[in-house]
Short mmCIF file of C-alpha atoms in Angstrom, two decimals:
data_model
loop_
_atom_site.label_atom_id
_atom_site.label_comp_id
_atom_site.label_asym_id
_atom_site.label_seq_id
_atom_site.Cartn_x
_atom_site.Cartn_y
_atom_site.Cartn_z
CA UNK A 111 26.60 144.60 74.31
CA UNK A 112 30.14 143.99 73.62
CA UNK A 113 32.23 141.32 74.63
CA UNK A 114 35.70 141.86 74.56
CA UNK A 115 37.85 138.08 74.74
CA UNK A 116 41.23 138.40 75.32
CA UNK A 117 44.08 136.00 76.81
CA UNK A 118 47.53 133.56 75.46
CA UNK A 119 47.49 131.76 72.94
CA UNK A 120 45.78 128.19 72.54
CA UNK A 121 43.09 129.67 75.40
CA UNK A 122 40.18 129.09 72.88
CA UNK A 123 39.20 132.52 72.68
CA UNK A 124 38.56 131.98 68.89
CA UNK A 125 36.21 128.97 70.00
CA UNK A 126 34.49 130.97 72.56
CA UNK A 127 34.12 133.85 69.97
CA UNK A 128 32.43 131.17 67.88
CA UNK A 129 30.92 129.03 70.02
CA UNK A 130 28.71 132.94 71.42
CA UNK A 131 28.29 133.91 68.16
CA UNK A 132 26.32 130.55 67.64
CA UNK A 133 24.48 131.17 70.83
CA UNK A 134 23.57 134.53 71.05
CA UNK A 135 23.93 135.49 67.02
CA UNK A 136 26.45 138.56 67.43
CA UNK A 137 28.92 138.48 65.18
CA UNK A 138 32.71 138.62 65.86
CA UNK A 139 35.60 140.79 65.11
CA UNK A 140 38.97 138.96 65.03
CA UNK A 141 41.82 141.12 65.80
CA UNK A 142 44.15 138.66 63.86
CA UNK A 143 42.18 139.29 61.04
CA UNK A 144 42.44 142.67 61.14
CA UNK A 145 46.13 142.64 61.90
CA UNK A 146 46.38 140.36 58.88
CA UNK A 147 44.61 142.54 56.90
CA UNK A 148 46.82 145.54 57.83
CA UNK A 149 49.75 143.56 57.28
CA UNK A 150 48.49 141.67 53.97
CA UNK A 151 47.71 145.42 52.35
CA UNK A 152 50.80 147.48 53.23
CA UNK A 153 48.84 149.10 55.17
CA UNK A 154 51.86 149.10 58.18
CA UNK A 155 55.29 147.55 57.95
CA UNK A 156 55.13 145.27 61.16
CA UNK A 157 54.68 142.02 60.70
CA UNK A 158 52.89 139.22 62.76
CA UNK A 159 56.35 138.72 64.56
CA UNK A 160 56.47 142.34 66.36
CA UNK A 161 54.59 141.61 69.21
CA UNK A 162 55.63 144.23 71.12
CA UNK A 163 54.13 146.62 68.47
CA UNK A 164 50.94 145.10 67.62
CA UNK A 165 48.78 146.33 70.84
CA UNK A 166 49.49 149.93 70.76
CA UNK A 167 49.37 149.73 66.50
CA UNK A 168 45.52 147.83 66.30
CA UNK A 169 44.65 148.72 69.89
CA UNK A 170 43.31 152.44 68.78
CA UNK A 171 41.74 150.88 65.90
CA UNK A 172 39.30 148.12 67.70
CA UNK A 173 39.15 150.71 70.60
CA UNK A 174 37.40 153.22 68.06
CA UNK A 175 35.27 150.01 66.41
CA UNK A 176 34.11 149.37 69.67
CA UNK A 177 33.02 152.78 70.51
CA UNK A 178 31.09 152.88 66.94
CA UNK A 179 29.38 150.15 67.83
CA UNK A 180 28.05 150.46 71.34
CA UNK A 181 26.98 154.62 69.83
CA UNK A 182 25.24 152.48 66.92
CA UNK A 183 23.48 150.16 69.69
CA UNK A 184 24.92 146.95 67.74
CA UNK A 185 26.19 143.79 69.70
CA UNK A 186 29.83 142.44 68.53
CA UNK A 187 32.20 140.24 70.10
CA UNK A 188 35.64 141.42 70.27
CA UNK A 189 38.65 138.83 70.24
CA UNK A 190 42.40 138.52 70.33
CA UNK A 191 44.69 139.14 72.29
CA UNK A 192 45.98 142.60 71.41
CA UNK A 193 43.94 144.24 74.46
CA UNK A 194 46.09 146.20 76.81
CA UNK A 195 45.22 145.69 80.19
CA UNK A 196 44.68 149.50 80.81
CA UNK A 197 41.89 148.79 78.47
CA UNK A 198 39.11 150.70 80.04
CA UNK A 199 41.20 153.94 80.85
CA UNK A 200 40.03 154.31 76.54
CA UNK A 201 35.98 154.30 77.72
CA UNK A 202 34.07 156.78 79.33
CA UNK A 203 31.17 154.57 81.61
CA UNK A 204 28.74 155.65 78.64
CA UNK A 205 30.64 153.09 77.23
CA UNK A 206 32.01 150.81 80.00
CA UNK A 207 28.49 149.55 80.60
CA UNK A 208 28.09 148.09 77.53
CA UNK A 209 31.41 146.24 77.70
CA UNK A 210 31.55 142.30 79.04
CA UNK A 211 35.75 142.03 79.21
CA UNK A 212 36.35 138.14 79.92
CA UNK A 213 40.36 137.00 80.01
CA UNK A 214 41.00 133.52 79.50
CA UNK A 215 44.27 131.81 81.00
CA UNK A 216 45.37 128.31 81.69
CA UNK A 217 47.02 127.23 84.88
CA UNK A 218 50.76 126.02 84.09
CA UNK A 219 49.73 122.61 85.94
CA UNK A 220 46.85 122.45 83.51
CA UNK A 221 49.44 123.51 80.62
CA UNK A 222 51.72 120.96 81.70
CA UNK A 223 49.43 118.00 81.97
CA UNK A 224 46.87 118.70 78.48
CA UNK A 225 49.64 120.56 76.89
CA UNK A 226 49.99 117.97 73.51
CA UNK A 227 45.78 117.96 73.84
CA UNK A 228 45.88 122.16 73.76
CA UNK A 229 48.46 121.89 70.57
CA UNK A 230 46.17 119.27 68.65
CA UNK A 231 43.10 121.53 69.20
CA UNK A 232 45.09 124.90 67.76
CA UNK A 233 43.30 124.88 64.49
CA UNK A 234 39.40 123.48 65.71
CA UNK A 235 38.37 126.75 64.34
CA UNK A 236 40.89 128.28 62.41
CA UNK A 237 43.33 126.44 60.65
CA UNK A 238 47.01 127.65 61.77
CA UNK A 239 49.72 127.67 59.18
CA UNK A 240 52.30 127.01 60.87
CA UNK A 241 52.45 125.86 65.11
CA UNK A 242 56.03 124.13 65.30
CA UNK A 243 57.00 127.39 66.98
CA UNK A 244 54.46 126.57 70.26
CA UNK A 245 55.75 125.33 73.03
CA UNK A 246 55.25 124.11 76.61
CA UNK A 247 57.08 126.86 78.29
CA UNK A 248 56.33 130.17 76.06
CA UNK A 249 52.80 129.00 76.81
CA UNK A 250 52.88 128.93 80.37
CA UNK A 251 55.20 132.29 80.31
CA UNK A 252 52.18 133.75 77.73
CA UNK A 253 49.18 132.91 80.45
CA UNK A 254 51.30 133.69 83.19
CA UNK A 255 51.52 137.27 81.66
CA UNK A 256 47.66 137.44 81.51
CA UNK A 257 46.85 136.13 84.80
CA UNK A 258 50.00 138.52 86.74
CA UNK A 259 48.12 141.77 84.09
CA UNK A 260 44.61 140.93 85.19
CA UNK A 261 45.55 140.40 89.09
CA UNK A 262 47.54 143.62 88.39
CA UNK A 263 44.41 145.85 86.61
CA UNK A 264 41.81 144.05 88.97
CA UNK A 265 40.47 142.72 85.50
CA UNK A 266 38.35 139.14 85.40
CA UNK A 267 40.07 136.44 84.91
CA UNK A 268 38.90 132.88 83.47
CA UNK A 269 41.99 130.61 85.14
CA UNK A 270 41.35 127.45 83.14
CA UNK A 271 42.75 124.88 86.17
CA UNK A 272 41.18 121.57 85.41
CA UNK A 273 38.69 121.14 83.39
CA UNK A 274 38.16 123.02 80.28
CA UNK A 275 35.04 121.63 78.63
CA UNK A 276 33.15 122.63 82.16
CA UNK A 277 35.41 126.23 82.37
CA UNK A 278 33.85 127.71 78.87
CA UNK A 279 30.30 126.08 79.63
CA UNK A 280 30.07 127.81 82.98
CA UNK A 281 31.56 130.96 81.39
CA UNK A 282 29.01 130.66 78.44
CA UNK A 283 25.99 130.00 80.59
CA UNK A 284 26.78 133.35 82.53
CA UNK A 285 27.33 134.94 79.57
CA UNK A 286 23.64 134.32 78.06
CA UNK A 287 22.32 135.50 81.85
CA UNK A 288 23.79 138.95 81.28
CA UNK A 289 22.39 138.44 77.63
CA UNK A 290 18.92 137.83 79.49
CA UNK A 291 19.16 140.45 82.16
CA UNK A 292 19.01 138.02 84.89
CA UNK A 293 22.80 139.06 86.57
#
């Protein structure tokens, strides 16, 4: 199985990576990593600042990944949040079956109300150089993209609205049922 994690910054999607790959022992691919990589090496010019050119740059790359490792029956969780939402066009249904896609997005009430909370918890898993440039409204303009591309795509959407401690445990626990066969 693969479980491809995607959504704005400060979702948790790094958490959730970590918090499955403690649950259900697949390891996890971290697309900033690999960007970083690309970028650290010379392997590509861009640099973590050209947005706009990082999905269609790493895209093919995990795309291909993924594909190797559904063909090599291996589990691996996918996350970051250079996914474009046409994501599955790139997967015949040999390969869409083995694919969990889960989209995590915060509700720009919740954003207003926790956002100095959602700032402090930025590096609970990895440690972020530098955050000054976050802020309250390129967050809620970030999830607002992900929740308008996943109502556009039809794609599932995790709409963090209240509470998120009790979001990502619901989310996990239905995550271990597909693990189990029981959905």
């Amino acid at each position: 199985m693969i479980i491809l994690i995607t959504g704005a910054t400060h979702t948790g999607k790094t958490l959730l990576a970590q918090k499955l790959l403690e649950q259900m022992h697949f390891p996890y691919l971290s697309i900033d990593h690999l960007k970083m990589g690309l970028i650290r090496s010379g392997q590509t010019d861009l640099t973590p600042l050209d947005e706009e050119q990082l999905t269609p740059y790493l895209w093919p790359i995990v795309r291909e990944i993924i594909k190797t490792a559904i063909e090599n029956k291996q589990n691996l969780i996918v996350e970051g949040c250079y996914v474009p939402f046409d994501w599955q066009k790139d997967f015949s249904e040999k390969y869409l079956s083995s694919i969990r896609f889960i989209c995590l997005a915060m509700t720009e009430k919740y954003l207003d109300v926790h956002f100095d909370e959602i700032i402090k918890n930025g590096s609970v898993i990895e440690n972020r150089l530098d955050d000054s440039y976050c802020n309250k409204a390129d967050l809620i303009r970030d999830n607002r993209f992900y929740i308008e591309g996943c109502r556009k795509h039809n794609l599932p959407l995790i709409l963090i609205a209240e509470n998120y401690e009790k979001s990502i445990k619901e989310l996990l626990a239905g995550v271990l049922r597909i693990k189990r066969g029981d959905d």
